Coordinates of C-alpha atoms in Angstrom, one line a residue:
M113 CA 83.0 117.4 92.3
R114 CA 85.9 116.1 90.1
Y115 CA 89.4 117.5 90.0
N116 CA 92.4 117.5 87.6
L117 CA 94.7 114.6 88.4
D118 CA 97.6 116.8 89.2
F119 CA 95.5 119.3 91.1
C120 CA 98.2 120.9 93.2
D121 CA 101.6 122.4 92.3
T122 CA 103.7 119.7 93.7
F123 CA 103.5 115.9 93.8
D124 CA 103.5 115.8 97.7
K125 CA 100.5 118.2 97.9
T126 CA 98.7 116.3 95.1
Y127 CA 99.1 112.9 96.7
C128 CA 98.0 114.2 100.0
F129 CA 95.0 116.0 98.3
W130 CA 93.8 112.7 96.8
L131 CA 94.5 110.8 100.0
A132 CA 92.4 113.2 102.0
L133 CA 89.5 112.8 99.6
F134 CA 89.9 109.0 99.7
V135 CA 90.0 108.9 103.5
R136 CA 86.9 111.0 103.7
N137 CA 85.2 108.7 101.2
K138 CA 86.1 105.7 103.2
L139 CA 85.0 107.2 106.5
T140 CA 81.6 107.9 105.1
T141 CA 81.2 104.3 103.7
L142 CA 82.5 102.4 106.7
S143 CA 79.9 101.4 109.2
N144 CA 79.4 104.4 111.6
T145 CA 77.3 102.5 114.2
Q146 CA 80.3 102.4 116.5
V147 CA 81.0 106.2 116.3
L148 CA 81.2 107.5 119.9
D149 CA 81.4 111.2 119.1
K150 CA 79.2 112.3 116.2
D151 CA 80.3 116.0 116.5
T152 CA 84.0 115.0 116.2
F153 CA 83.1 112.8 113.3
A154 CA 81.4 115.6 111.5
D155 CA 84.4 117.9 112.2
I156 CA 86.8 115.4 110.7
L157 CA 84.8 115.1 107.5
Q158 CA 84.7 118.9 107.1
V159 CA 88.4 119.3 107.6
L160 CA 89.2 116.6 105.1
I161 CA 87.3 118.3 102.3
R162 CA 88.4 121.8 103.2
G163 CA 91.9 122.9 102.0
E164 CA 95.2 121.1 101.4
K165 CA 96.6 118.8 104.0
N166 CA 100.1 117.4 104.6
I167 CA 100.7 113.8 105.6
D168 CA 101.2 114.6 109.3
E169 CA 97.9 116.4 109.4
L170 CA 96.2 113.5 107.8
K171 CA 97.7 111.1 110.4
V172 CA 96.2 113.2 113.2
L173 CA 92.8 113.2 111.6
V174 CA 92.8 109.4 111.0
K175 CA 93.9 108.8 114.6
K176 CA 91.0 110.9 115.8
A177 CA 88.7 108.9 113.6
R178 CA 90.1 105.7 114.9
N179 CA 89.7 106.8 118.5
I180 CA 86.0 107.5 118.1
G181 CA 85.3 104.0 116.8
L182 CA 86.3 104.0 113.1
S183 CA 89.2 101.6 113.5
G184 CA 88.8 100.1 110.0
I185 CA 90.2 103.2 108.4
N186 CA 93.7 102.1 109.2
T187 CA 93.4 99.1 106.9
Y188 CA 93.3 101.6 104.0
F189 CA 95.3 104.5 105.4
N190 CA 98.5 102.9 106.7
P191 CA 99.5 101.2 103.4
L192 CA 99.0 104.5 101.5
V193 CA 101.2 106.3 104.0
K194 CA 103.9 103.7 103.3
L195 CA 103.3 104.2 99.6
Y196 CA 103.8 107.9 100.1
D197 CA 107.2 107.3 101.8
F198 CA 108.2 104.9 99.0
L199 CA 107.2 107.3 96.2
K200 CA 109.1 110.3 97.8
T201 CA 112.4 108.5 97.2
F202 CA 111.8 108.8 93.5
G203 CA 110.9 112.4 93.5
P204 CA 108.0 112.2 91.0
A205 CA 106.6 115.4 89.4
S206 CA 103.2 114.0 88.5
M207 CA 100.8 111.3 89.7
K208 CA 101.0 110.0 86.1
E209 CA 104.4 108.6 86.9
I210 CA 102.7 105.9 89.1
D211 CA 102.0 102.7 87.3
E212 CA 101.4 99.0 88.0
E213 CA 105.1 98.1 87.9
L214 CA 106.0 100.8 90.4
L215 CA 103.3 99.6 92.8
I216 CA 104.4 96.0 92.5
D217 CA 107.9 97.2 93.4
F218 CA 106.4 98.9 96.5
L219 CA 104.5 95.8 97.6
A220 CA 107.5 93.6 97.1
S221 CA 109.8 95.8 99.2
Y222 CA 107.4 97.1 101.9
T223 CA 105.4 93.9 102.6
A224 CA 108.3 91.5 102.8
G225 CA 108.0 89.5 106.0
L226 CA 104.3 90.4 106.6
S227 CA 101.6 87.8 106.8
D228 CA 99.5 87.0 103.7
A229 CA 96.5 88.7 105.4
S230 CA 98.6 92.0 105.8
K231 CA 99.8 91.7 102.2
K232 CA 96.2 91.4 101.0
N233 CA 95.3 94.4 103.0
H234 CA 98.0 96.4 101.3
R235 CA 96.9 95.3 97.9
I236 CA 93.2 96.1 98.6
A237 CA 94.2 99.6 99.9
L238 CA 96.1 100.3 96.6
L239 CA 93.3 99.0 94.4
N240 CA 90.7 101.0 96.2
F241 CA 92.8 104.2 96.2
F242 CA 93.6 104.2 92.5
S243 CA 90.1 103.1 91.5
Y244 CA 88.7 106.0 93.5
I245 CA 91.0 108.4 91.6
D246 CA 90.1 106.9 88.3
K247 CA 86.5 107.8 89.0
Q248 CA 87.1 111.3 90.5
N249 CA 89.7 112.9 88.3
E250 CA 88.7 115.0 85.2
N251 CA 90.5 117.0 82.6
V252 CA 89.4 120.3 81.2
D253 CA 88.0 118.5 78.1
G254 CA 85.9 116.2 80.4
S255 CA 88.1 113.2 79.9
S256 CA 89.8 111.5 82.8
Y257 CA 93.2 109.8 83.5
Q258 CA 92.8 106.0 84.1
F259 CA 95.4 104.2 86.2
K260 CA 93.5 100.9 85.7
I261 CA 95.6 99.2 88.5
E262 CA 94.9 95.5 88.9
L263 CA 98.0 94.0 90.6
K264 CA 97.1 90.6 89.3
N265 CA 100.7 89.7 88.6
W266 CA 102.0 90.4 92.1
A267 CA 103.6 87.1 93.3
G268 CA 104.0 88.2 96.9
L269 CA 101.2 86.0 98.4
G270 CA 102.0 82.5 99.6
G271 CA 98.7 81.1 98.4
K272 CA 95.1 81.8 97.8
S273 CA 94.1 81.8 101.4
G274 CA 97.5 82.4 103.1
M275 CA 98.7 79.4 105.2
K276 CA 100.9 81.2 107.7
L277 CA 99.8 79.8 111.1
P278 CA 99.0 82.5 113.7
S279 CA 100.8 82.7 117.0
H280 CA 98.8 81.1 119.8
M281 CA 99.1 79.8 123.3
N282 CA 98.6 76.1 124.2
K283 CA 96.4 75.1 127.2
D284 CA 99.2 75.2 129.7
E285 CA 100.3 78.6 128.6
I286 CA 96.8 79.9 128.7
N287 CA 96.5 78.8 132.3
R288 CA 99.7 80.5 133.2
F289 CA 98.5 83.7 131.4
L290 CA 95.2 83.7 133.3
E291 CA 97.1 83.3 136.6
A292 CA 99.4 86.2 135.6
I293 CA 96.4 88.4 134.9
D294 CA 95.2 88.1 138.5
N295 CA 98.7 88.5 139.9
Y296 CA 99.9 91.4 137.7
E297 CA 100.3 94.7 139.6
F298 CA 98.1 97.2 137.8
S299 CA 97.3 100.6 139.1
I300 CA 94.3 100.9 141.4
E301 CA 92.4 102.9 138.7
T302 CA 93.0 100.3 135.9
A303 CA 93.2 96.9 137.7
Y304 CA 89.5 95.9 137.4
R305 CA 89.1 97.3 133.9
N306 CA 92.2 95.7 132.5
R307 CA 91.5 92.3 134.0
L308 CA 87.9 92.5 132.7
I309 CA 89.1 93.3 129.1
L310 CA 91.7 90.5 129.0
K311 CA 89.4 87.9 130.5
I312 CA 86.5 88.7 128.1
I313 CA 88.8 88.5 125.1
I314 CA 90.6 85.2 126.1
Y315 CA 87.3 83.5 127.2
T316 CA 85.2 84.6 124.2
G317 CA 87.6 85.1 121.3
I318 CA 86.1 88.5 120.4
R319 CA 88.3 91.0 118.5
V320 CA 90.0 93.8 120.5
S321 CA 88.1 96.4 118.6
E322 CA 84.8 94.6 119.4
M323 CA 85.7 94.6 123.1
L324 CA 86.6 98.3 123.1
N325 CA 83.3 99.1 121.3
L326 CA 81.1 97.2 123.8
R327 CA 78.5 99.4 125.6
T328 CA 77.0 98.7 129.0
K329 CA 73.7 97.8 127.3
D330 CA 75.5 95.1 125.3
I331 CA 76.2 92.9 128.3
F332 CA 73.7 91.3 130.6
R333 CA 73.4 88.4 132.9
E334 CA 71.3 85.3 132.3
D335 CA 71.4 82.6 134.9
D336 CA 75.1 81.7 135.4
V337 CA 76.5 83.4 132.3
Y338 CA 76.9 86.9 130.9
I339 CA 75.7 87.4 127.3
L340 CA 77.6 89.9 125.2
Q341 CA 76.0 91.4 122.0
V342 CA 78.9 92.0 119.7
R343 CA 79.1 94.0 116.5
G344 CA 81.8 92.5 114.2
K345 CA 83.2 93.4 110.9
G346 CA 80.7 94.9 108.5
N347 CA 78.5 95.7 111.5
K348 CA 77.4 92.1 111.7
P349 CA 75.9 91.2 115.1
R350 CA 76.6 88.0 117.0
V351 CA 76.2 86.8 120.6
V352 CA 79.0 85.4 122.7
M353 CA 78.9 84.1 126.3
I354 CA 81.1 83.9 129.3
K355 CA 80.6 82.3 132.7
A356 CA 79.6 84.9 135.2
K357 CA 82.0 83.7 137.9
I358 CA 84.9 84.5 135.7
I359 CA 84.3 88.2 135.4
E360 CA 81.7 89.0 138.1
N361 CA 84.1 90.5 140.6
D362 CA 86.1 92.6 138.1
L363 CA 82.9 93.7 136.3
Q364 CA 81.0 94.9 139.3
N365 CA 84.0 96.7 140.8
W366 CA 84.8 98.4 137.5
L367 CA 81.2 99.5 137.0
S368 CA 81.3 101.1 140.4
I369 CA 84.2 103.4 139.5
R370 CA 84.0 103.8 135.7
T371 CA 83.6 107.3 134.2
C372 CA 82.3 106.2 130.8
E373 CA 79.1 107.6 129.5
D374 CA 78.1 104.7 127.3
L375 CA 81.1 102.4 126.7
L376 CA 81.7 99.5 128.9
V377 CA 85.4 100.3 129.3
C378 CA 87.2 103.6 128.8
N379 CA 90.2 105.7 129.9
K380 CA 90.1 108.1 132.9
K381 CA 88.8 110.9 130.6
G382 CA 85.9 108.7 129.5
N383 CA 87.3 108.1 126.0
R384 CA 87.7 104.9 124.0
L385 CA 90.9 102.9 124.8
T386 CA 93.2 102.1 121.9
Q387 CA 94.1 98.6 120.6
A388 CA 97.8 99.5 121.0
Y389 CA 97.2 100.0 124.8
V390 CA 95.5 96.6 125.2
S391 CA 98.4 94.9 123.2
R392 CA 100.9 96.5 125.6
I393 CA 99.1 95.1 128.6
V394 CA 99.1 91.6 126.9
E395 CA 102.8 91.8 126.2
N396 CA 103.6 92.9 129.8
I397 CA 101.6 90.0 131.2
L398 CA 103.1 87.5 128.8
I399 CA 106.6 88.6 129.9
S400 CA 105.6 88.3 133.6
A401 CA 104.4 84.7 132.9
G402 CA 107.5 83.8 131.0
I403 CA 105.6 83.3 127.7
R404 CA 107.2 84.4 124.5
K405 CA 105.6 84.2 121.1
E406 CA 106.4 85.5 117.6
K407 CA 103.6 88.0 118.0
N408 CA 102.6 89.1 121.5
G409 CA 99.8 91.4 120.7
A410 CA 96.2 91.2 122.0
H411 CA 95.0 89.5 118.7
M412 CA 97.0 86.4 119.8
L413 CA 94.5 85.9 122.5
R414 CA 91.7 85.4 119.9
H415 CA 93.9 82.9 118.1
S416 CA 94.5 81.0 121.3
F417 CA 90.8 80.8 122.1
A418 CA 90.0 79.6 118.5
T419 CA 92.7 77.0 118.6
L420 CA 91.6 75.6 121.9
L421 CA 87.9 75.7 120.9
Y422 CA 88.6 73.6 117.8
Q423 CA 90.9 71.1 119.6
K424 CA 88.2 70.5 122.2
H425 CA 85.1 70.2 119.9
H426 CA 86.4 69.6 116.4
D427 CA 83.5 71.8 115.1
L428 CA 84.4 74.3 112.4
I429 CA 80.9 75.7 112.4
L430 CA 81.2 76.5 116.1
V431 CA 84.5 78.2 115.5
Q432 CA 83.1 80.2 112.7
E433 CA 80.1 81.4 114.7
A434 CA 82.1 82.1 117.8
L435 CA 84.7 84.2 115.9
G436 CA 82.2 85.9 113.6
H437 CA 83.9 84.8 110.4
A438 CA 81.9 85.4 107.3
D439 CA 83.6 82.5 105.4
I440 CA 84.2 79.1 107.1
N441 CA 87.5 78.9 105.1
T442 CA 88.8 81.6 107.4
S443 CA 88.1 79.4 110.3
R444 CA 89.7 76.3 108.6
I445 CA 93.2 77.4 109.5
Y446 CA 92.6 76.2 113.1
T447 CA 92.4 72.6 111.9
H448 CA 96.1 72.7 111.4
F449 CA 96.6 72.7 115.2
D450 CA 94.7 69.4 115.6
R451 CA 97.6 67.3 116.7
E452 CA 95.4 64.2 117.6
R453 CA 94.1 64.2 114.0
L454 CA 97.6 64.6 112.6
K455 CA 98.9 61.7 114.7
A456 CA 97.0 59.4 112.3
T457 CA 99.6 60.1 109.7
T458 CA 102.3 58.5 111.9
N459 CA 100.5 55.1 111.5
L460 CA 100.6 55.1 107.7
L461 CA 103.3 52.4 107.3
D462 CA 102.5 50.4 110.4

């Protein structure tokens, strides 16, 4: 069904109306193989298409969707919430007051200081949102309003691939971090689980979301290693391995007390853990080990794994396969940490 562009009586309601429809559309097109609660998922979809919603109600629904496994929705939703806050300062009366120039102003002001990857995500969210509205709005005479947003002239990106190097730990810092994991005073209920999570991420380089979506059937032992069957972005499968001796104790002790129905790790209610929770654990352990980085979140562990992997083997294909990158150019950033290779430049004038 199509709707008039300014469907509601105020701009706030209209923007939230379109945002609710867009979120519903994205939830139905994202891979749903990681959905942990199909009934909750169905309820979220029904609520999104039924009645008007304000921005706070939408935040609650998106959080529920994220908690049942649809973490990718935040890539689209969060930039559009920021856009909503930005537009409110202008007090527009109609969606038609939004144009390319205004959106470039938004990107320039709200993405300053962010990485190129985050800036690209903001741009993609805007393009998807307004393209969706272009296709779904309809006037009484059957015509539709076209935003035709392209954002080709936005100069906010540093380059085609974005060359900002990610925060990572060197080998000495990784060793200190691993020692701190075992020495950190977790609660009795969370100690085995949290150590298991952090060790798997740092030793395999899988994404936090991939770790939190692992099911017990996805991990099994073969000789002296555990094999993990991971589902990455776009629901693409891959296999990673970790030496059994690294996680055996934490894994078996956690399995003996866990309350999860299907997930490998969960909270005390049996629900999926959040990425924010894991990042807080990482930051606390980094502080205890005296390690400070520009970014202390859990994703930094993945960058540390990839950096060390490339430095040791100088094999971009291996890095690409281990991290599950669709494009090898994404993996190429880790070549910038190859200090031995760069040392060759110091001999240029010898």
